[in-house]
Amino acid sequence: DAKTTQPTSMDCAEGRAANLPCNHSTISGNEYVYWYRQIHSQGPQYIIHGLKNNETNEMASLIITEDRKSSTLILPHATLRDTAVYYCIVRVAGNSGYALNFGKGTSLLVTP
Amino acid sequence: SAVISQKPSRDICQRGTSLTIQCQVDSQVTMMFWYRQQPGQSLTLIATANQGSEATYESGFVIDKFPISRPNLTFSTLTVSNMSPEDSSIYLCSTTGGGERGYGYTFGSGTRLTVV
């Protein structure tokens, strides 16, 4: 799986958009970008994933650059409950026999 | 996606003793994964458990310290043996049940272990 680089921490005001960047300059053509988050002391939770097109679901939007070397997770209206560690993971689709490899992630603090 | 029930949610144990953590999945799954999360750190994979075969351990983890059982497709246990304070961590199980493209990974709620 390709290596990812994320900022260690970020702050965001409640109600504002939270934009979490991820660099994955060595990503291969068949690797997807996945985002998970871990709210304090809970198990990680899937957020969104994409290959090269921008994706949106009820939780977030994922913007992937044209060269696919970086991406941004967008929480459009952050709430206090979005305070968590966010992990960007790059991996090949379909190899479910292998565990997810977690980097250090970005600790997002949403403030009132 | 599969739903995992993990227990105990937390425990405080004496050094030198052992603790067995259980994960029950609500559907049959092929692979289960066990992670350790030390205080303030990210998740580190301990081992992969495939039903019917011995678990595969990551570098730095050994079967004598972290024996794993996988008696059927819905259940797995991880034992932390001969515990020391350095074993104080959150332990999590995970499975891929329900999805093939990475978003189907689900996790137990974790076991917070404190060794005194």
PDB file of N, CA and C in Angstrom, chain A residues 11-84:
ATOM      1  N   ASP A  11      -7.503  22.388  13.716  1.00  0.00           N
ATOM      2  CA  ASP A  11      -8.648  22.922  14.451  1.00  0.00           C
ATOM      3  C   ASP A  11      -9.684  23.411  13.453  1.00  0.00           C
ATOM      4  N   CYS A  12     -10.936  23.393  13.876  1.00  0.00           N
ATOM      5  CA  CYS A  12     -12.015  23.894  13.030  1.00  0.00           C
ATOM      6  C   CYS A  12     -13.126  24.408  13.932  1.00  0.00           C
ATOM      7  N   ALA A  13     -13.704  25.539  13.560  1.00  0.00           N
ATOM      8  CA  ALA A  13     -14.820  26.071  14.324  1.00  0.00           C
ATOM      9  C   ALA A  13     -16.097  25.318  13.958  1.00  0.00           C
ATOM     10  N   GLU A  14     -16.908  25.097  14.955  1.00  0.00           N
ATOM     11  CA  GLU A  14     -18.184  24.409  14.748  1.00  0.00           C
ATOM     12  C   GLU A  14     -19.003  25.142  13.696  1.00  0.00           C
ATOM     13  N   GLY A  15     -19.591  24.366  12.772  1.00  0.00           N
ATOM     14  CA  GLY A  15     -20.401  24.952  11.708  1.00  0.00           C
ATOM     15  C   GLY A  15     -19.640  25.295  10.447  1.00  0.00           C
ATOM     16  N   ARG A  16     -18.322  25.363  10.569  1.00  0.00           N
ATOM     17  CA  ARG A  16     -17.500  25.649   9.398  1.00  0.00           C
ATOM     18  C   ARG A  16     -17.090  24.351   8.729  1.00  0.00           C
ATOM     19  N   ALA A  17     -16.583  24.480   7.503  1.00  0.00           N
ATOM     20  CA  ALA A  17     -16.089  23.299   6.793  1.00  0.00           C
ATOM     21  C   ALA A  17     -14.714  22.916   7.323  1.00  0.00           C
ATOM     22  N   ALA A  18     -14.516  21.634   7.513  1.00  0.00           N
ATOM     23  CA  ALA A  18     -13.203  21.110   7.888  1.00  0.00           C
ATOM     24  C   ALA A  18     -12.596  20.459   6.650  1.00  0.00           C
ATOM     25  N   ASN A  19     -11.406  20.913   6.279  1.00  0.00           N
ATOM     26  CA  ASN A  19     -10.721  20.392   5.098  1.00  0.00           C
ATOM     27  C   ASN A  19      -9.455  19.675   5.547  1.00  0.00           C
ATOM     28  N   LEU A  20      -9.441  18.368   5.417  1.00  0.00           N
ATOM     29  CA  LEU A  20      -8.318  17.571   5.895  1.00  0.00           C
ATOM     30  C   LEU A  20      -7.520  17.055   4.695  1.00  0.00           C
ATOM     31  N   PRO A  21      -6.262  17.485   4.567  1.00  0.00           N
ATOM     32  CA  PRO A  21      -5.461  17.069   3.408  1.00  0.00           C
ATOM     33  C   PRO A  21      -4.716  15.763   3.646  1.00  0.00           C
ATOM     34  N   CYS A  22      -4.381  15.133   2.531  1.00  0.00           N
ATOM     35  CA  CYS A  22      -3.589  13.901   2.578  1.00  0.00           C
ATOM     36  C   CYS A  22      -2.728  13.840   1.320  1.00  0.00           C
ATOM     37  N   ASN A  23      -1.449  13.614   1.507  1.00  0.00           N
ATOM     38  CA  ASN A  23      -0.544  13.424   0.378  1.00  0.00           C
ATOM     39  C   ASN A  23      -0.258  11.945   0.183  1.00  0.00           C
ATOM     40  N   HIS A  24      -0.339  11.513  -1.062  1.00  0.00           N
ATOM     41  CA  HIS A  24      -0.065  10.107  -1.399  1.00  0.00           C
ATOM     42  C   HIS A  24       0.592  10.084  -2.765  1.00  0.00           C
ATOM     43  N   SER A  25       1.790  10.651  -2.826  1.00  0.00           N
ATOM     44  CA  SER A  25       2.459  10.881  -4.113  1.00  0.00           C
ATOM     45  C   SER A  25       2.887   9.597  -4.812  1.00  0.00           C
ATOM     46  N   THR A  26       2.965   8.482  -4.086  1.00  0.00           N
ATOM     47  CA  THR A  26       3.398   7.219  -4.702  1.00  0.00           C
ATOM     48  C   THR A  26       2.230   6.297  -5.022  1.00  0.00           C
ATOM     49  N   ILE A  27       1.036   6.843  -5.045  1.00  0.00           N
ATOM     50  CA  ILE A  27      -0.156   6.028  -5.281  1.00  0.00           C
ATOM     51  C   ILE A  27      -0.096   5.369  -6.658  1.00  0.00           C
ATOM     52  N   SER A  28      -0.529   4.132  -6.715  1.00  0.00           N
ATOM     53  CA  SER A  28      -0.559   3.402  -7.981  1.00  0.00           C
ATOM     54  C   SER A  28      -1.929   3.544  -8.637  1.00  0.00           C
ATOM     55  N   GLY A  29      -1.981   3.204  -9.920  1.00  0.00           N
ATOM     56  CA  GLY A  29      -3.198   3.403 -10.676  1.00  0.00           C
ATOM     57  C   GLY A  29      -4.395   2.612 -10.181  1.00  0.00           C
ATOM     58  N   ASN A  30      -4.138   1.489  -9.511  1.00  0.00           N
ATOM     59  CA  ASN A  30      -5.237   0.650  -9.042  1.00  0.00           C
ATOM     60  C   ASN A  30      -5.507   0.806  -7.545  1.00  0.00           C
ATOM     61  N   GLU A  31      -4.926   1.816  -6.944  1.00  0.00           N
ATOM     62  CA  GLU A  31      -5.135   2.049  -5.514  1.00  0.00           C
ATOM     63  C   GLU A  31      -6.196   3.109  -5.265  1.00  0.00           C
ATOM     64  N   TYR A  32      -7.047   2.820  -4.320  1.00  0.00           N
ATOM     65  CA  TYR A  32      -8.085   3.733  -3.907  1.00  0.00           C
ATOM     66  C   TYR A  32      -7.619   4.536  -2.698  1.00  0.00           C
ATOM     67  N   VAL A  33      -8.269   5.666  -2.473  1.00  0.00           N
ATOM     68  CA  VAL A  33      -8.050   6.465  -1.272  1.00  0.00           C
ATOM     69  C   VAL A  33      -9.251   6.250  -0.349  1.00  0.00           C
ATOM     70  N   TYR A  34      -8.969   5.816   0.870  1.00  0.00           N
ATOM     71  CA  TYR A  34     -10.016   5.601   1.867  1.00  0.00           C
ATOM     72  C   TYR A  34      -9.801   6.539   3.047  1.00  0.00           C
ATOM     73  N   TRP A  35     -10.898   6.939   3.651  1.00  0.00           N
ATOM     74  CA  TRP A  35     -10.829   7.726   4.879  1.00  0.00           C
ATOM     75  C   TRP A  35     -11.639   7.017   5.961  1.00  0.00           C
ATOM     76  N   TYR A  36     -11.003   6.898   7.101  1.00  0.00           N
ATOM     77  CA  TYR A  36     -11.647   6.392   8.304  1.00  0.00           C
ATOM     78  C   TYR A  36     -11.434   7.418   9.405  1.00  0.00           C
ATOM     79  N   ARG A  37     -12.253   7.350  10.426  1.00  0.00           N
ATOM     80  CA  ARG A  37     -12.020   8.194  11.596  1.00  0.00           C
ATOM     81  C   ARG A  37     -12.215   7.379  12.854  1.00  0.00           C
ATOM     82  N   GLN A  38     -11.565   7.830  13.913  1.00  0.00           N
ATOM     83  CA  GLN A  38     -11.661   7.173  15.201  1.00  0.00           C
ATOM     84  C   GLN A  38     -11.996   8.227  16.244  1.00  0.00           C
ATOM     85  N   ILE A  39     -13.205   8.155  16.709  1.00  0.00           N
ATOM     86  CA  ILE A  39     -13.630   8.999  17.814  1.00  0.00           C
ATOM     87  C   ILE A  39     -13.060   8.392  19.088  1.00  0.00           C
ATOM     88  N   HIS A  40     -12.732   9.241  20.019  1.00  0.00           N
ATOM     89  CA  HIS A  40     -11.981   8.830  21.201  1.00  0.00           C
ATOM     90  C   HIS A  40     -12.454   7.518  21.787  1.00  0.00           C
ATOM     91  N   SER A  41     -11.509   6.570  21.874  1.00  0.00           N
ATOM     92  CA  SER A  41     -11.714   5.287  22.539  1.00  0.00           C
ATOM     93  C   SER A  41     -12.717   4.375  21.841  1.00  0.00           C
ATOM     94  N   GLN A  42     -13.090   4.693  20.607  1.00  0.00           N
ATOM     95  CA  GLN A  42     -13.969   3.806  19.852  1.00  0.00           C
ATOM     96  C   GLN A  42     -13.186   3.155  18.710  1.00  0.00           C
ATOM     97  N   GLY A  43     -13.791   2.146  18.058  1.00  0.00           N
ATOM     98  CA  GLY A  43     -13.169   1.550  16.890  1.00  0.00           C
ATOM     99  C   GLY A  43     -13.272   2.471  15.692  1.00  0.00           C
ATOM    100  N   PRO A  44     -12.330   2.393  14.757  1.00  0.00           N
ATOM    101  CA  PRO A  44     -12.395   3.234  13.558  1.00  0.00           C
ATOM    102  C   PRO A  44     -13.683   3.023  12.780  1.00  0.00           C
ATOM    103  N   GLN A  45     -14.106   4.089  12.096  1.00  0.00           N
ATOM    104  CA  GLN A  45     -15.361   4.111  11.351  1.00  0.00           C
ATOM    105  C   GLN A  45     -15.077   4.549   9.915  1.00  0.00           C
ATOM    106  N   TYR A  46     -15.616   3.822   8.966  1.00  0.00           N
ATOM    107  CA  TYR A  46     -15.469   4.182   7.553  1.00  0.00           C
ATOM    108  C   TYR A  46     -16.181   5.504   7.259  1.00  0.00           C
ATOM    109  N   ILE A  47     -15.541   6.363   6.451  1.00  0.00           N
ATOM    110  CA  ILE A  47     -16.168   7.615   6.047  1.00  0.00           C
ATOM    111  C   ILE A  47     -16.489   7.597   4.558  1.00  0.00           C
ATOM    112  N   ILE A  48     -15.474   7.434   3.719  1.00  0.00           N
ATOM    113  CA  ILE A  48     -15.648   7.581   2.282  1.00  0.00           C
ATOM    114  C   ILE A  48     -14.435   7.011   1.575  1.00  0.00           C
ATOM    115  N   HIS A  49     -14.571   6.696   0.291  1.00  0.00           N
ATOM    116  CA  HIS A  49     -13.432   6.280  -0.490  1.00  0.00           C
ATOM    117  C   HIS A  49     -13.622   6.714  -1.935  1.00  0.00           C
ATOM    118  N   GLY A  50     -12.519   6.748  -2.704  1.00  0.00           N
ATOM    119  CA  GLY A  50     -12.600   7.119  -4.107  1.00  0.00           C
ATOM    120  C   GLY A  50     -11.370   6.679  -4.871  1.00  0.00           C
ATOM    121  N   LEU A  51     -11.497   6.647  -6.195  1.00  0.00           N
ATOM    122  CA  LEU A  51     -10.380   6.260  -7.055  1.00  0.00           C
ATOM    123  C   LEU A  51      -9.785   7.489  -7.732  1.00  0.00           C
ATOM    124  N   LYS A  52     -10.584   8.212  -8.491  1.00  0.00           N
ATOM    125  CA  LYS A  52     -10.071   9.416  -9.144  1.00  0.00           C
ATOM    126  C   LYS A  52     -11.135  10.500  -9.270  1.00  0.00           C
ATOM    127  N   ASN A  53     -12.381  10.136  -9.216  1.00  0.00           N
ATOM    128  CA  ASN A  53     -13.440  11.140  -9.256  1.00  0.00           C
ATOM    129  C   ASN A  53     -13.758  11.617  -7.851  1.00  0.00           C
ATOM    130  N   ASN A  54     -14.240  12.834  -7.762  1.00  0.00           N
ATOM    131  CA  ASN A  54     -14.677  13.335  -6.470  1.00  0.00           C
ATOM    132  C   ASN A  54     -15.901  12.543  -6.024  1.00  0.00           C
ATOM    133  N   GLU A  55     -15.991  12.322  -4.729  1.00  0.00           N
ATOM    134  CA  GLU A  55     -17.076  11.538  -4.164  1.00  0.00           C
ATOM    135  C   GLU A  55     -17.736  12.311  -3.033  1.00  0.00           C
ATOM    136  N   THR A  56     -19.026  12.061  -2.881  1.00  0.00           N
ATOM    137  CA  THR A  56     -19.775  12.689  -1.780  1.00  0.00           C
ATOM    138  C   THR A  56     -20.762  11.675  -1.222  1.00  0.00           C
ATOM    139  N   ASN A  57     -20.862  11.655   0.099  1.00  0.00           N
ATOM    140  CA  ASN A  57     -21.917  10.871   0.733  1.00  0.00           C
ATOM    141  C   ASN A  57     -22.495  11.692   1.872  1.00  0.00           C
ATOM    142  N   GLU A  58     -23.275  11.063   2.703  1.00  0.00           N
ATOM    143  CA  GLU A  58     -23.967  11.798   3.754  1.00  0.00           C
ATOM    144  C   GLU A  58     -23.022  12.308   4.835  1.00  0.00           C
ATOM    145  N   MET A  59     -21.821  11.774   4.877  1.00  0.00           N
ATOM    146  CA  MET A  59     -20.875  12.190   5.911  1.00  0.00           C
ATOM    147  C   MET A  59     -19.906  13.255   5.437  1.00  0.00           C
ATOM    148  N   ALA A  60     -19.422  13.119   4.176  1.00  0.00           N
ATOM    149  CA  ALA A  60     -18.312  13.950   3.761  1.00  0.00           C
ATOM    150  C   ALA A  60     -18.187  13.967   2.245  1.00  0.00           C
ATOM    151  N   SER A  61     -17.258  14.803   1.781  1.00  0.00           N
ATOM    152  CA  SER A  61     -16.862  14.828   0.370  1.00  0.00           C
ATOM    153  C   SER A  61     -15.379  14.526   0.282  1.00  0.00           C
ATOM    154  N   LEU A  62     -15.012  13.891  -0.804  1.00  0.00           N
ATOM    155  CA  LEU A  62     -13.610  13.563  -1.052  1.00  0.00           C
ATOM    156  C   LEU A  62     -13.216  14.176  -2.384  1.00  0.00           C
ATOM    157  N   ILE A  63     -12.195  15.027  -2.326  1.00  0.00           N
ATOM    158  CA  ILE A  63     -11.681  15.665  -3.534  1.00  0.00           C
ATOM    159  C   ILE A  63     -10.300  15.085  -3.817  1.00  0.00           C
ATOM    160  N   ILE A  64     -10.131  14.494  -4.981  1.00  0.00           N
ATOM    161  CA  ILE A  64      -8.850  13.894  -5.366  1.00  0.00           C
ATOM    162  C   ILE A  64      -8.285  14.713  -6.514  1.00  0.00           C
ATOM    163  N   THR A  65      -7.031  15.117  -6.415  1.00  0.00           N
ATOM    164  CA  THR A  65      -6.412  15.905  -7.478  1.00  0.00           C
ATOM    165  C   THR A  65      -6.305  15.095  -8.761  1.00  0.00           C
ATOM    166  N   GLU A  66      -6.150  15.796  -9.863  1.00  0.00           N
ATOM    167  CA  GLU A  66      -6.145  15.121 -11.157  1.00  0.00           C
ATOM    168  C   GLU A  66      -4.996  14.121 -11.270  1.00  0.00           C
ATOM    169  N   ASP A  67      -3.842  14.474 -10.687  1.00  0.00           N
ATOM    170  CA  ASP A  67      -2.708  13.551 -10.741  1.00  0.00           C
ATOM    171  C   ASP A  67      -2.782  12.488  -9.644  1.00  0.00           C
ATOM    172  N   ARG A  68      -3.801  12.567  -8.805  1.00  0.00           N
ATOM    173  CA  ARG A  68      -4.081  11.598  -7.718  1.00  0.00           C
ATOM    174  C   ARG A  68      -2.995  11.554  -6.655  1.00  0.00           C
ATOM    175  N   LYS A  69      -2.145  12.529  -6.614  1.00  0.00           N
ATOM    176  CA  LYS A  69      -1.075  12.506  -5.623  1.00  0.00           C
ATOM    177  C   LYS A  69      -1.491  13.099  -4.295  1.00  0.00           C
ATOM    178  N   SER A  70      -2.659  13.684  -4.247  1.00  0.00           N
ATOM    179  CA  SER A  70      -3.153  14.187  -2.969  1.00  0.00           C
ATOM    180  C   SER A  70      -4.676  14.224  -2.997  1.00  0.00           C
ATOM    181  N   SER A  71      -5.236  14.339  -1.819  1.00  0.00           N
ATOM    182  CA  SER A  71      -6.691  14.407  -1.703  1.00  0.00           C
ATOM    183  C   SER A  71      -7.059  15.227  -0.476  1.00  0.00           C
ATOM    184  N   THR A  72      -8.324  15.625  -0.421  1.00  0.00           N
ATOM    185  CA  THR A  72      -8.834  16.394   0.714  1.00  0.00           C
ATOM    186  C   THR A  72     -10.179  15.832   1.125  1.00  0.00           C
ATOM    187  N   LEU A  73     -10.307  15.548   2.393  1.00  0.00           N
ATOM    188  CA  LEU A  73     -11.587  15.164   2.964  1.00  0.00           C
ATOM    189  C   LEU A  73     -12.262  16.420   3.469  1.00  0.00           C
ATOM    190  N   ILE A  74     -13.505  16.618   3.093  1.00  0.00           N
ATOM    191  CA  ILE A  74     -14.233  17.806   3.506  1.00  0.00           C
ATOM    192  C   ILE A  74     -15.452  17.407   4.334  1.00  0.00           C
ATOM    193  N   LEU A  75     -15.483  17.912   5.563  1.00  0.00           N
ATOM    194  CA  LEU A  75     -16.681  17.815   6.397  1.00  0.00           C
ATOM    195  C   LEU A  75     -17.375  19.159   6.263  1.00  0.00           C
ATOM    196  N   PRO A  76     -18.488  19.243   5.563  1.00  0.00           N
ATOM    197  CA  PRO A  76     -19.020  20.558   5.166  1.00  0.00           C
ATOM    198  C   PRO A  76     -19.475  21.443   6.316  1.00  0.00           C
ATOM    199  N   HIS A  77     -19.998  20.876   7.345  1.00  0.00           N
ATOM    200  CA  HIS A  77     -20.465  21.657   8.492  1.00  0.00           C
ATOM    201  C   HIS A  77     -20.056  20.907   9.765  1.00  0.00           C
ATOM    202  N   ALA A  78     -18.846  21.131  10.185  1.00  0.00           N
ATOM    203  CA  ALA A  78     -18.307  20.348  11.295  1.00  0.00           C
ATOM    204  C   ALA A  78     -19.104  20.587  12.583  1.00  0.00           C
ATOM    205  N   THR A  79     -19.305  19.517  13.323  1.00  0.00           N
ATOM    206  CA  THR A  79     -19.937  19.609  14.632  1.00  0.00           C
ATOM    207  C   THR A  79     -18.953  19.111  15.687  1.00  0.00           C
ATOM    208  N   LEU A  80     -19.285  19.345  16.942  1.00  0.00           N
ATOM    209  CA  LEU A  80     -18.405  18.907  18.021  1.00  0.00           C
ATOM    210  C   LEU A  80     -18.188  17.393  17.969  1.00  0.00           C
ATOM    211  N   ARG A  81     -19.191  16.675  17.488  1.00  0.00           N
ATOM    212  CA  ARG A  81     -19.092  15.214  17.415  1.00  0.00           C
ATOM    213  C   ARG A  81     -18.117  14.743  16.336  1.00  0.00           C
ATOM    214  N   ASP A  82     -17.663  15.662  15.486  1.00  0.00           N
ATOM    215  CA  ASP A  82     -16.676  15.302  14.468  1.00  0.00           C
ATOM    216  C   ASP A  82     -15.254  15.344  15.013  1.00  0.00           C
ATOM    217  N   THR A  83     -15.083  15.759  16.242  1.00  0.00           N
ATOM    218  CA  THR A  83     -13.756  15.716  16.855  1.00  0.00           C
ATOM    219  C   THR A  83     -13.286  14.270  16.924  1.00  0.00           C
ATOM    220  N   ALA A  84     -12.175  13.979  16.245  1.00  0.00           N
ATOM    221  CA  ALA A  84     -11.704  12.602  16.099  1.00  0.00           C
ATOM    222  C   ALA A  84     -10.344  12.620  15.419  1.00  0.00           C
TER     223      ALA A  84
END
